[in-house]
Amino acid sequence: MRYLGEIFVVILFVFTSYASLQKGSLKIQSQSPPVPLLNSNATVSDFYGGDITTPFTTVLHSDVSLVMYYAPWDFDSQLAIHDFEKIAKKYKGQVFCSSINCWVSNGACKKTFPKLRSFPLILGYVGGTKGVQYRGPLQYEYLDKFVQSLLKPLKRIETVADLYKLLTQSTAVVTGYFNFDSVKPNGFYSFYLASLRNLEYDAHESIAFAIATNPNAANRLGINLITTSQQFDVRLHLWNETLIYPHNENTIDVPRFLQWIHYRSHSPIQFIWPSCRKNQVIQHYLIEQQRPSLILFTSTLTPSYQTLMVKEVAFDYNNCAFSLRIARLIEEIQRQRYAMETSRLAAERQCSIFEKERECGLSNTSLYINASITTDSSVEKTCGFSFEPTLFKFQGLGCRYSSKEIRQNANIALIVDPKAESHYIMSQTLSKENLENFIVNYMENSLRRFQRSHQKSKLCPPDRVCLEEISTDEFEKVVLDPSHDVIVFYRKNGCVFCEVGARFFLKLSLMFSLSAASFLENTDLRQIRFATINAEENDLPWQFTVDKYPSIVFYPAYRKSESRLYPHNLELNEANLLNFTLSQLSIKNRVSWFIHFCRDTPCLQEAHRQIDAQIVIIDRQIRIFRNRLLWSIDDDRASMEELRGWVRERHFFKELSYSVRKTVVGILRRMNRDGYPNGVRINAAE
């Protein structure tokens, strides 16, 4: 038996070595054969085997192509392929659409792009140019807009009105005028490539590229006529200025040109399109810039009545110098809004005013105009529609205060202030006047911060013990009640430590229940109120918020400004929580509850000693105030009132001392019926 353990180890080592020698090379399970992601009759050419040569041969011979690189196991790829097929059906014969499985280990796509880890990847190809990556949301509407931009990246402008219309629909407009008398105008191809490459960083085409195709149009836009084939004119038109691109060559350096555009572009309004993935696009605009922002949530890609309204307000807000250029832009916006509203009202009339709205498919972005409506004034008279004038004190408001930046969103308008960590929601109906008043009230600090308040049912089953659940609306009434000591337990959803701490908090509330205070019923004992709040669902004023969960805060009666937080470095248990609560009470309540928690004679004797010490302190204060009143010439009413208070305190502690002494005597009598060690009993007869 002594050598049995050693023999077993040797045998185990021999078998392990033998298995290692016999195993040979590591066996790896081969990858399952690839299968098509789409049906065989799909419009999209699916190269599920990972082939890349065949599709790219077609790409090189196509005017416009759209290629999606996918992994068959990727959920986003499985969802996007259906919208991708809808795009292929819509542009069949015009755009070549193919999908390539880039996850097959022995496929050409995997070998060509070995570092591709994010799926799906969608690239657009125009002719033989380098692919343009699509970075927008994987939805049909956004993909459709991207394809339209690939097909027509340049707009054509002939008049100043065309330019202003583009400016109202975009953040900026880049215009180019080239000498089309020559076969290959200098700079045009680079300008065209820049418009395509810009789609990679601006998938929603917030910066529009446009060209003037004839000298008359260029002249109307203020562009000097070009006489030499070596010249061209490129400009960046913003909401308040126009910049000329500085070039000394016969061509345009595309990367440097795009960098110049994005560096120089600015606007009082920005459109934010979250990509439906985890990103920091909203954080960049709202948090990192550290300035208040007005946001309007919208679900439309094209300029709508609401988005144009916000843009008009933004231009008016920042029109510091009463610029005629900005006034012209506002006029163009009003014209478009007027056309949209006229279209909507006319369509509503045709559909019997809302009754057939679903059949007609109305929307705020419809531009359909009924031919029976002859004049704009007739629509105004019939439907009561008119544009609201700008508030007198609103125009140029951005100059009189710190600079603000206005964002976009629909139906719900709010202002987010990251420095103050607060936001304000406009409760009125969305209109130009209400939006302007909303901003003015914010600037004048007359808005009330929006706070969530989640009210839960107060019902507590009879067979359970419940804590008082409060909301934001009840916080001030419950916690700031001056007549009660209140202790609040802050928690949040999904917090494991909150569940553990809540048990100790519940036990503490039961310990401080007045119903358990048997011999203290006749004393002036102030009740302690226990409450809990879900801080994730209820927004509180900043002075009442906490940064860690769970947190326990004690709000003393008549001294709410002296609230105390349970130390986070102290273990949360029953004893520590009890000591923390007792330490925050007033001296009267502290001694009273200390007596309540005493369970033996030594504890009560210690409580009696503390009461006697407090009586000594009170007697000293009474003597001080009596001497002050004795030698005072005038009628000192304040000192008289304080003296009365100390007398009441002395009476309280005297009564408490009597109750404790009576309780101690009762305990001693129960322990020893004789009451004396020698067994002598003294009876008093009347």
XYZ file of C-alpha atoms in Angstrom:
686
model
C 0.000 0.000 0.000
C 2.962 2.292 0.666
C 4.117 2.101 -2.979
C 0.622 1.988 -4.529
C 0.443 5.771 -5.183
C 3.841 5.862 -6.868
C 2.986 2.846 -9.044
C -0.251 4.507 -10.171
C 1.590 7.701 -11.223
C 4.122 5.697 -13.254
C 1.386 3.748 -15.057
C -0.479 6.985 -15.853
C 2.685 8.547 -17.292
C 3.336 5.496 -19.501
C -0.184 5.516 -20.944
C -0.048 9.282 -21.598
C 3.262 8.978 -23.422
C 1.972 6.087 -25.500
C -1.167 8.002 -26.481
C 0.911 11.007 -27.505
C 3.135 8.894 -29.737
C 0.196 7.144 -31.373
C -1.927 10.267 -31.929
C 0.166 11.755 -34.720
C -0.814 15.101 -36.283
C -3.677 17.224 -34.925
C -6.961 16.505 -36.684
C -8.919 19.581 -37.811
C -12.524 19.354 -38.916
C -12.935 20.771 -42.403
C -15.281 23.699 -43.050
C -18.787 22.847 -44.223
C -19.353 23.402 -47.945
C -20.788 26.873 -48.689
C -24.436 27.251 -49.626
C -26.195 30.124 -51.458
C -27.494 32.951 -49.288
C -30.261 33.730 -51.822
C -32.599 31.731 -53.981
C -31.418 30.620 -57.395
C -33.853 32.995 -59.142
C -32.670 36.067 -57.214
C -31.680 39.195 -59.119
C -28.424 39.455 -57.159
C -25.547 37.376 -58.507
C -24.491 35.421 -55.409
C -20.934 34.040 -55.533
C -21.255 31.938 -52.400
C -18.110 29.964 -53.182
C -15.889 32.989 -52.586
C -15.017 33.590 -56.266
C -13.907 37.152 -56.939
C -12.543 37.018 -60.501
C -15.858 36.416 -62.269
C -17.861 39.196 -60.585
C -15.083 41.747 -60.998
C -14.865 41.055 -64.690
C -18.486 42.178 -64.907
C -17.801 45.117 -62.558
C -15.072 46.445 -64.868
C -17.453 46.371 -67.832
C -20.426 47.923 -65.973
C -21.139 51.600 -65.570
C -22.271 51.267 -61.962
C -21.908 48.217 -59.712
C -22.800 47.407 -56.129
C -20.979 44.556 -54.378
C -21.738 43.167 -50.911
C -19.071 41.124 -49.133
C -20.721 38.956 -46.514
C -20.269 36.096 -44.066
C -23.139 33.556 -44.098
C -23.203 33.313 -40.279
C -23.387 37.087 -39.782
C -26.840 38.277 -38.679
C -26.429 41.733 -40.256
C -25.531 40.086 -43.557
C -28.632 37.902 -43.422
C -30.838 40.953 -42.817
C -29.125 43.239 -45.345
C -29.236 40.754 -48.220
C -33.023 41.126 -48.568
C -32.882 44.925 -48.916
C -29.886 44.443 -51.188
C -32.019 42.239 -53.455
C -34.757 44.908 -53.553
C -32.145 47.390 -54.755
C -31.055 44.942 -57.453
C -34.643 44.543 -58.680
C -35.231 48.299 -58.763
C -32.078 49.047 -60.763
C -32.051 45.893 -62.881
C -30.256 46.577 -66.164
C -28.827 49.810 -64.754
C -26.721 48.680 -61.786
C -24.889 45.342 -61.534
C -25.447 43.895 -58.042
C -23.503 40.919 -56.711
C -22.831 39.353 -53.312
C -19.623 37.508 -52.453
C -19.091 35.083 -49.591
C -15.827 36.311 -48.084
C -15.712 33.707 -45.320
C -14.895 30.560 -47.324
C -11.388 29.573 -46.195
C -10.175 28.469 -49.633
C -12.080 31.150 -51.556
C -10.383 33.894 -53.566
C -12.203 36.625 -51.606
C -10.840 35.375 -48.276
C -7.329 35.263 -49.690
C -7.627 38.696 -51.277
C -9.054 40.366 -48.157
C -7.633 38.333 -45.248
C -8.077 41.164 -42.708
C -11.774 41.705 -43.383
C -13.494 41.115 -40.039
C -16.642 43.265 -40.157
C -19.622 42.185 -42.261
C -21.331 43.065 -44.430
C -19.085 45.372 -46.447
C -20.843 47.173 -49.334
C -18.803 48.891 -52.053
C -20.034 50.885 -55.018
C -18.037 51.002 -58.260
C -18.481 53.564 -61.041
C -16.716 52.531 -64.245
C -13.146 51.568 -63.487
C -12.813 53.809 -60.409
C -11.852 52.637 -56.968
C -14.727 51.302 -54.876
C -16.682 53.685 -52.656
C -17.525 52.151 -49.283
C -21.074 52.545 -48.022
C -21.070 53.492 -44.327
C -24.764 54.201 -43.737
C -27.519 52.112 -42.104
C -28.237 48.733 -43.686
C -31.764 49.624 -44.751
C -33.416 49.903 -48.141
C -34.133 53.648 -48.045
C -30.545 54.551 -47.209
C -29.089 52.090 -49.736
C -31.405 53.491 -52.396
C -30.193 57.032 -51.737
C -26.591 55.837 -51.949
C -27.190 54.181 -55.334
C -28.907 57.311 -56.636
C -25.844 59.311 -55.594
C -23.602 56.864 -57.467
C -25.730 57.216 -60.586
C -25.924 60.984 -60.357
C -23.254 62.436 -58.040
C -23.407 65.883 -59.691
C -26.340 68.285 -59.772
C -26.879 70.821 -62.524
C -27.495 74.472 -61.709
C -28.426 77.224 -64.131
C -29.659 80.049 -61.919
C -29.053 81.554 -58.510
C -32.410 80.110 -57.423
C -31.097 76.614 -58.188
C -28.104 77.282 -55.916
C -30.236 78.566 -53.050
C -32.571 75.599 -53.366
C -29.605 73.227 -52.995
C -28.333 75.227 -50.015
C -31.657 74.829 -48.230
C -31.536 71.062 -48.789
C -27.838 70.554 -47.952
C -25.263 71.661 -45.438
C -23.012 73.059 -48.178
C -22.824 73.160 -51.975
C -19.623 72.737 -53.975
C -19.932 74.221 -57.443
C -17.609 73.786 -60.389
C -17.438 75.504 -63.746
C -15.219 73.982 -66.428
C -14.442 74.732 -70.041
C -16.562 72.151 -71.815
C -15.444 73.442 -75.198
C -12.466 71.096 -74.897
C -12.846 67.319 -75.104
C -11.306 66.781 -71.651
C -11.862 69.871 -69.502
C -9.085 70.353 -66.972
C -10.153 69.564 -63.432
C -13.550 68.112 -64.311
C -12.654 64.435 -63.910
C -10.972 65.123 -60.544
C -14.052 67.105 -59.491
C -16.228 64.145 -60.508
C -14.021 61.701 -58.557
C -14.184 63.974 -55.510
C -17.992 63.881 -55.603
C -17.827 60.061 -55.591
C -15.169 59.822 -52.897
C -17.157 62.212 -50.724
C -19.965 59.628 -50.558
C -17.656 57.413 -48.518
C -17.612 59.999 -45.711
C -20.989 61.552 -46.463
C -23.293 58.688 -47.402
C -26.372 60.893 -47.018
C -25.010 63.585 -49.342
C -25.288 66.473 -46.901
C -22.648 68.214 -49.063
C -23.941 68.579 -52.617
C -21.706 68.793 -55.699
C -23.034 70.818 -58.632
C -21.770 72.104 -61.963
C -22.663 75.014 -64.201
C -22.584 73.801 -67.789
C -22.721 77.033 -69.754
C -21.188 80.538 -69.553
C -24.536 82.236 -69.046
C -25.240 80.142 -65.931
C -21.722 80.835 -64.629
C -22.189 84.540 -65.201
C -25.460 84.536 -63.258
C -23.637 82.823 -60.380
C -20.957 85.518 -60.318
C -18.240 83.326 -61.875
C -15.834 85.041 -64.215
C -16.010 83.682 -67.772
C -13.250 81.238 -68.592
C -11.402 81.890 -71.822
C -8.483 79.482 -71.537
C -8.834 75.702 -71.638
C -6.378 75.504 -68.730
C -8.720 77.240 -66.267
C -11.618 76.183 -64.095
C -13.534 77.616 -61.131
C -14.451 75.665 -57.961
C -16.300 77.222 -55.026
C -17.713 76.184 -51.656
C -21.062 77.825 -50.913
C -22.068 77.934 -47.251
C -25.089 79.399 -45.524
C -23.324 82.710 -44.830
C -20.307 82.889 -47.177
C -18.728 81.613 -50.398
C -15.125 80.388 -50.552
C -13.054 79.926 -53.744
C -10.854 76.850 -53.844
C -7.215 77.971 -54.274
C -5.548 76.007 -57.073
C -2.455 76.720 -59.123
C -2.513 73.600 -61.261
C -4.499 72.262 -64.184
C -6.042 69.540 -62.078
C -7.422 68.962 -58.585
C -5.750 66.859 -55.919
C -8.789 64.882 -54.736
C -7.694 64.043 -51.124
C -6.502 67.609 -50.498
C -9.661 69.025 -52.093
C -11.951 66.913 -49.891
C -9.937 67.819 -46.822
C -10.347 71.505 -47.678
C -14.119 71.088 -48.091
C -14.664 69.312 -44.767
C -12.334 71.670 -42.903
C -14.050 74.798 -44.245
C -17.650 73.571 -44.055
C -19.797 74.820 -41.211
C -23.496 75.199 -40.632
C -25.824 76.219 -37.795
C -27.678 72.947 -38.358
C -26.388 69.395 -38.677
C -28.133 66.198 -39.753
C -27.272 63.128 -37.686
C -27.872 59.661 -39.102
C -27.054 56.914 -36.565
C -25.762 53.848 -38.362
C -27.897 51.421 -36.295
C -24.655 50.058 -34.873
C -22.706 50.928 -31.766
C -21.034 54.232 -32.572
C -20.253 57.598 -31.024
C -21.823 59.885 -33.607
C -24.327 61.386 -31.159
C -21.694 61.624 -28.437
C -19.479 63.594 -30.837
C -22.125 66.204 -31.526
C -23.741 66.471 -28.094
C -21.115 65.567 -25.485
C -17.673 66.296 -26.884
C -18.569 69.762 -28.177
C -19.789 70.744 -24.695
C -22.450 73.209 -25.779
C -26.238 73.112 -25.729
C -27.995 71.640 -28.757
C -31.566 71.665 -29.979
C -32.635 68.325 -31.442
C -35.606 67.385 -33.576
C -36.231 63.675 -34.190
C -37.440 62.768 -37.667
C -37.866 59.567 -39.654
C -37.518 60.941 -43.176
C -34.417 61.095 -45.369
C -35.570 63.954 -47.569
C -36.181 67.518 -46.358
C -39.583 67.628 -44.693
C -41.796 70.437 -43.431
C -40.437 69.982 -39.900
C -36.757 69.833 -40.875
C -37.083 72.923 -43.048
C -38.786 74.697 -40.149
C -35.852 73.935 -37.838
C -33.405 75.059 -40.509
C -35.269 78.354 -40.880
C -35.164 78.868 -37.114
C -31.445 78.032 -37.063
C -30.659 80.569 -39.797
C -32.727 83.234 -38.058
C -31.077 82.473 -34.726
C -27.599 82.948 -36.193
C -28.396 85.889 -38.479
C -26.265 88.256 -36.434
C -25.555 90.871 -39.130
C -29.034 90.778 -40.732
C -27.430 89.298 -43.843
C -29.345 89.540 -47.122
C -27.871 86.172 -48.123
C -29.397 84.473 -45.076
C -32.654 86.341 -45.628
C -32.720 84.939 -49.175
C -32.164 81.427 -47.832
C -34.965 81.868 -45.309
C -37.228 83.086 -48.098
C -36.421 79.981 -50.154
C -37.125 77.738 -47.144
C -40.456 79.438 -46.579
C -41.338 78.943 -50.242
C -40.614 75.219 -49.988
C -42.507 74.880 -46.727
C -45.410 76.737 -48.279
C -45.409 74.350 -51.249
C -45.343 71.320 -48.939
C -48.187 72.607 -46.808
C -50.202 73.574 -49.865
C -49.681 70.085 -51.251
C -50.746 68.475 -47.999
C -53.869 70.600 -47.623
C -54.863 70.016 -51.237
C -54.409 66.275 -50.873
C -56.425 66.271 -47.652
C -59.238 68.046 -49.435
C -59.222 65.399 -52.165
C -59.335 62.687 -49.517
C -62.273 64.300 -47.644
C -60.072 65.818 -44.943
C -58.292 62.945 -43.184
C -60.996 60.302 -43.722
C -59.146 58.567 -46.552
C -55.648 59.372 -45.381
C -54.564 55.752 -45.408
C -55.866 55.220 -48.930
C -54.110 58.303 -50.249
C -50.874 57.577 -48.405
C -50.376 61.152 -47.146
C -47.092 62.274 -45.658
C -45.555 65.553 -44.654
C -42.959 65.211 -47.385
C -45.360 64.850 -50.315
C -44.852 67.400 -53.096
C -48.022 66.527 -54.992
C -49.974 69.694 -55.883
C -53.592 69.653 -56.967
C -54.109 71.497 -60.260
C -57.505 72.731 -59.075
C -55.839 75.007 -56.535
C -55.223 78.125 -58.581
C -53.737 80.607 -56.128
C -51.914 80.423 -52.829
C -54.302 82.944 -51.277
C -57.289 80.687 -51.947
C -55.641 77.912 -49.964
C -54.954 80.285 -47.079
C -58.553 81.517 -46.991
C -60.051 78.050 -47.286
C -57.772 76.201 -44.856
C -56.656 79.025 -42.585
C -52.972 78.473 -43.345
C -50.375 81.205 -43.070
C -46.712 81.454 -42.157
C -45.803 82.690 -38.707
C -43.641 85.830 -38.574
C -40.293 85.689 -36.845
C -40.290 86.857 -33.230
C -38.834 90.343 -32.941
C -36.399 89.392 -30.164
C -35.362 86.121 -31.811
C -33.454 87.230 -34.935
C -29.716 87.285 -34.223
C -30.223 85.826 -30.737
C -27.115 83.689 -31.233
C -24.957 86.871 -31.221
C -26.312 88.258 -27.970
C -25.609 85.023 -26.140
C -22.949 82.353 -26.475
C -22.901 80.512 -29.800
C -25.428 77.691 -30.094
C -25.667 74.830 -32.567
C -29.013 73.466 -33.753
C -29.531 69.804 -34.564
C -32.350 67.893 -36.291
C -35.105 65.504 -35.237
C -39.035 65.371 -35.697
C -42.264 65.338 -33.633
C -40.210 65.729 -30.427
C -38.000 68.789 -29.998
C -35.607 69.055 -27.066
C -32.549 70.984 -25.928
C -29.620 69.031 -24.494
C -27.131 70.845 -22.249
C -24.148 68.516 -21.648
C -22.395 70.848 -19.207
C -25.417 71.063 -16.935
C -26.242 67.401 -17.676
C -29.854 68.312 -18.326
C -32.347 68.388 -21.155
C -35.569 70.237 -21.847
C -38.472 68.957 -23.963
C -40.834 71.229 -25.867
C -44.362 70.292 -24.823
C -46.184 72.560 -27.280
C -47.169 71.649 -30.832
C -44.252 71.882 -33.245
C -44.473 75.228 -35.013
C -42.055 78.000 -35.888
C -43.372 80.346 -33.212
C -43.368 77.670 -30.504
C -39.857 76.562 -31.471
C -38.548 80.118 -31.308
C -40.234 80.696 -27.941
C -38.754 77.425 -26.700
C -35.223 78.614 -27.526
C -35.815 82.105 -26.114
C -37.115 80.637 -22.837
C -34.061 78.416 -22.590
C -31.716 81.348 -23.113
C -33.578 83.272 -20.404
C -33.357 80.297 -17.986
C -37.123 80.035 -17.692
C -37.408 76.384 -18.762
C -37.812 73.598 -16.267
C -35.528 70.623 -16.646
C -37.274 67.464 -17.843
C -37.214 64.689 -15.266
C -38.506 61.180 -15.653
C -40.837 60.025 -12.896
C -41.883 56.389 -12.844
C -44.793 55.778 -10.497
C -45.275 52.188 -9.328
C -48.248 50.599 -7.641
C -48.465 51.256 -3.889
C -50.303 48.003 -3.191
C -48.523 45.691 -0.777
C -49.785 42.117 -0.332
C -50.897 41.381 3.245
C -48.460 38.473 3.536
C -45.413 40.580 2.621
C -43.383 43.394 4.156
C -42.806 46.265 1.711
C -40.669 49.381 1.594
C -42.102 52.694 0.484
C -41.365 53.167 -3.234
C -41.145 56.831 -4.244
C -40.829 58.567 -7.613
C -39.470 61.943 -8.733
C -42.855 63.597 -8.217
C -43.036 62.327 -4.620
C -39.413 62.921 -3.654
C -39.831 66.466 -2.360
C -43.015 65.648 -0.439
C -41.553 62.571 1.266
C -37.819 63.166 1.642
C -37.864 66.906 2.282
C -40.630 66.723 4.873
C -39.011 68.697 7.729
C -40.837 66.825 10.490
C -39.335 63.407 9.709
C -35.945 61.777 9.545
C -35.857 60.054 6.158
C -33.384 57.469 4.960
C -33.403 56.712 1.204
C -32.067 53.627 -0.555
C -30.951 54.433 -4.142
C -30.928 51.499 -6.535
C -30.982 50.746 -10.276
C -32.042 47.883 -12.531
C -29.624 44.999 -12.966
C -27.607 45.878 -9.849
C -26.770 42.682 -7.943
C -25.391 44.521 -4.911
C -28.626 46.520 -4.780
C -30.576 43.299 -4.237
C -28.279 42.297 -1.375
C -28.287 45.754 0.205
C -32.076 45.975 -0.022
C -32.388 43.041 2.390
C -30.350 44.813 5.066
C -32.299 48.002 4.430
C -35.607 46.168 4.854
C -34.374 44.589 8.089
C -33.355 48.022 9.356
C -36.809 49.440 8.607
C -38.382 46.635 10.644
C -36.024 47.328 13.544
C -37.057 50.985 13.637
C -40.748 50.221 13.452
C -42.602 52.185 16.166
C -44.909 49.242 16.785
C -41.950 47.395 18.277
C -41.112 50.207 20.697
C -43.098 48.840 23.633
C -41.917 50.820 26.650
C -41.248 53.985 24.569
C -44.849 54.451 23.503
C -45.407 57.365 25.857
C -42.213 59.219 24.912
C -41.965 61.918 22.245
C -40.229 59.634 19.787
C -39.970 60.901 16.179
C -40.608 58.317 13.488
C -37.918 57.459 10.923
C -39.245 57.106 7.385
C -37.644 54.526 5.089
C -37.974 54.897 1.312
C -36.415 53.452 -1.819
C -36.148 54.929 -5.319
C -35.142 53.499 -8.683
C -32.690 56.198 -9.814
C -32.524 54.718 -13.313
C -36.206 55.429 -13.953
C -36.494 58.662 -11.947
C -34.467 61.809 -12.609
C -33.764 63.881 -9.514
C -32.367 67.377 -8.991
C -28.584 67.317 -9.025
C -28.202 67.914 -5.277
C -30.087 64.678 -4.609
C -28.365 62.382 -7.129
C -25.717 59.736 -6.390
C -22.909 58.340 -8.523
C -22.785 54.779 -7.157
C -25.357 52.070 -6.551
C -26.557 51.077 -4.100
C -26.314 54.278 -2.067
C -27.990 55.080 1.246
C -28.529 58.704 2.238
C -29.882 59.957 5.567
C -31.902 63.207 5.467
C -32.335 64.463 9.083
C -35.447 66.273 10.229
C -35.211 70.088 10.194
C -31.648 69.734 8.850
C -32.090 68.477 5.277
C -28.981 70.348 4.121
C -26.920 68.201 6.523
C -27.722 64.917 4.792
C -25.134 62.161 5.100
C -24.131 59.368 2.708
C -23.430 55.876 4.007
C -19.671 55.396 3.390
C -19.023 53.184 0.362
C -15.779 51.924 1.890
C -17.713 50.546 4.865
C -19.120 47.035 4.569
C -22.868 47.076 4.120
C -24.300 44.876 6.850
C -26.923 45.061 9.561
C -24.650 46.266 12.375
C -22.906 48.994 10.362
C -26.183 50.234 8.921
C -27.722 50.405 12.388
C -24.749 52.322 13.821
C -24.806 54.724 10.850
C -28.509 55.458 11.357
C -28.191 55.982 15.108
C -25.220 58.303 14.648
C -27.256 60.633 12.409
C -30.189 61.035 14.807
C -30.653 63.912 17.211
C -29.548 63.275 20.781
C -33.121 62.687 21.955
C -33.954 60.161 19.279
C -30.522 58.552 19.446
C -30.827 57.797 23.179
C -34.451 56.734 22.807
C -33.726 54.262 20.020
C -30.562 53.092 21.775
C -32.728 52.141 24.742
C -35.168 50.439 22.405
C -32.436 48.169 21.030
C -31.084 47.234 24.484
C -31.714 43.594 25.351
C -29.956 43.236 28.738
C -29.366 45.076 32.001
C -25.793 46.324 31.275
C -26.993 47.991 28.076
C -29.827 49.741 29.900
C -27.482 50.812 32.667
C -25.162 52.342 30.053
C -28.139 54.133 28.512
C -29.097 55.455 31.965
C -25.553 56.755 32.430
C -25.707 58.601 29.075
C -29.080 60.113 30.037
C -27.692 61.391 33.338
C -24.716 62.909 31.475
C -27.080 64.662 29.084
C -29.142 65.980 32.012
C -25.961 67.467 33.492
C -25.279 69.262 30.186
C -28.858 70.543 30.049
C -28.695 71.808 33.641
C -25.546 73.751 32.774
C -27.316 75.395 29.822
C -30.329 76.243 31.979
C -28.081 77.979 34.540
C -26.382 79.976 31.754
C -29.663 81.272 30.363
C -31.096 81.976 33.824
C -28.063 84.086 34.707
C -28.314 85.897 31.378
C -31.967 86.721 32.020
C -31.257 87.655 35.636
C -28.674 90.272 34.751
C -30.341 91.409 31.523
C -31.796 94.923 31.578
C -33.968 94.584 28.468
C -36.594 91.962 27.738
C -34.558 89.199 26.064
C -37.297 87.123 24.470
C -34.880 84.963 22.434
C -33.036 83.816 25.551
C -36.372 83.201 27.300
C -37.529 80.986 24.424
C -34.261 79.034 24.450
C -34.566 78.565 28.190
C -38.029 77.110 27.732
C -36.608 74.735 25.122
C -33.897 73.508 27.493
C -36.485 73.018 30.238
C -38.561 70.869 27.890
C -35.436 68.885 27.030
C -34.728 68.312 30.730
C -38.274 67.148 31.307
C -37.972 64.694 28.392
C -34.735 63.156 29.662
C -36.048 63.002 33.223
C -39.065 61.034 32.001
C -36.780 58.835 29.937
C -34.505 58.249 32.929
C -37.499 57.207 34.993
C -38.640 54.746 32.263
C -35.187 53.193 32.018
C -34.805 52.899 35.796
C -38.239 51.305 36.013
C -37.349 48.842 33.256
C -34.045 47.888 34.942
C -35.831 47.271 38.262
C -38.398 45.098 36.487
C -35.675 43.003 34.835
C -33.850 42.552 38.166
C -37.040 41.468 39.908
C -37.712 38.875 37.232
C -34.174 37.573 37.622
C -34.397 37.452 41.432
C -37.840 37.542 43.004
C -36.378 38.498 46.394
C -34.652 41.530 44.959
C -31.748 41.228 47.494
C -28.919 38.663 47.765
C -29.631 37.897 51.415
C -33.225 36.976 50.656
C -34.754 39.739 52.813
C -37.961 41.048 51.255
C -39.287 44.468 52.197
C -43.041 45.018 51.908
C -44.615 48.406 52.243
C -48.122 48.507 53.724
C -50.452 51.440 53.499
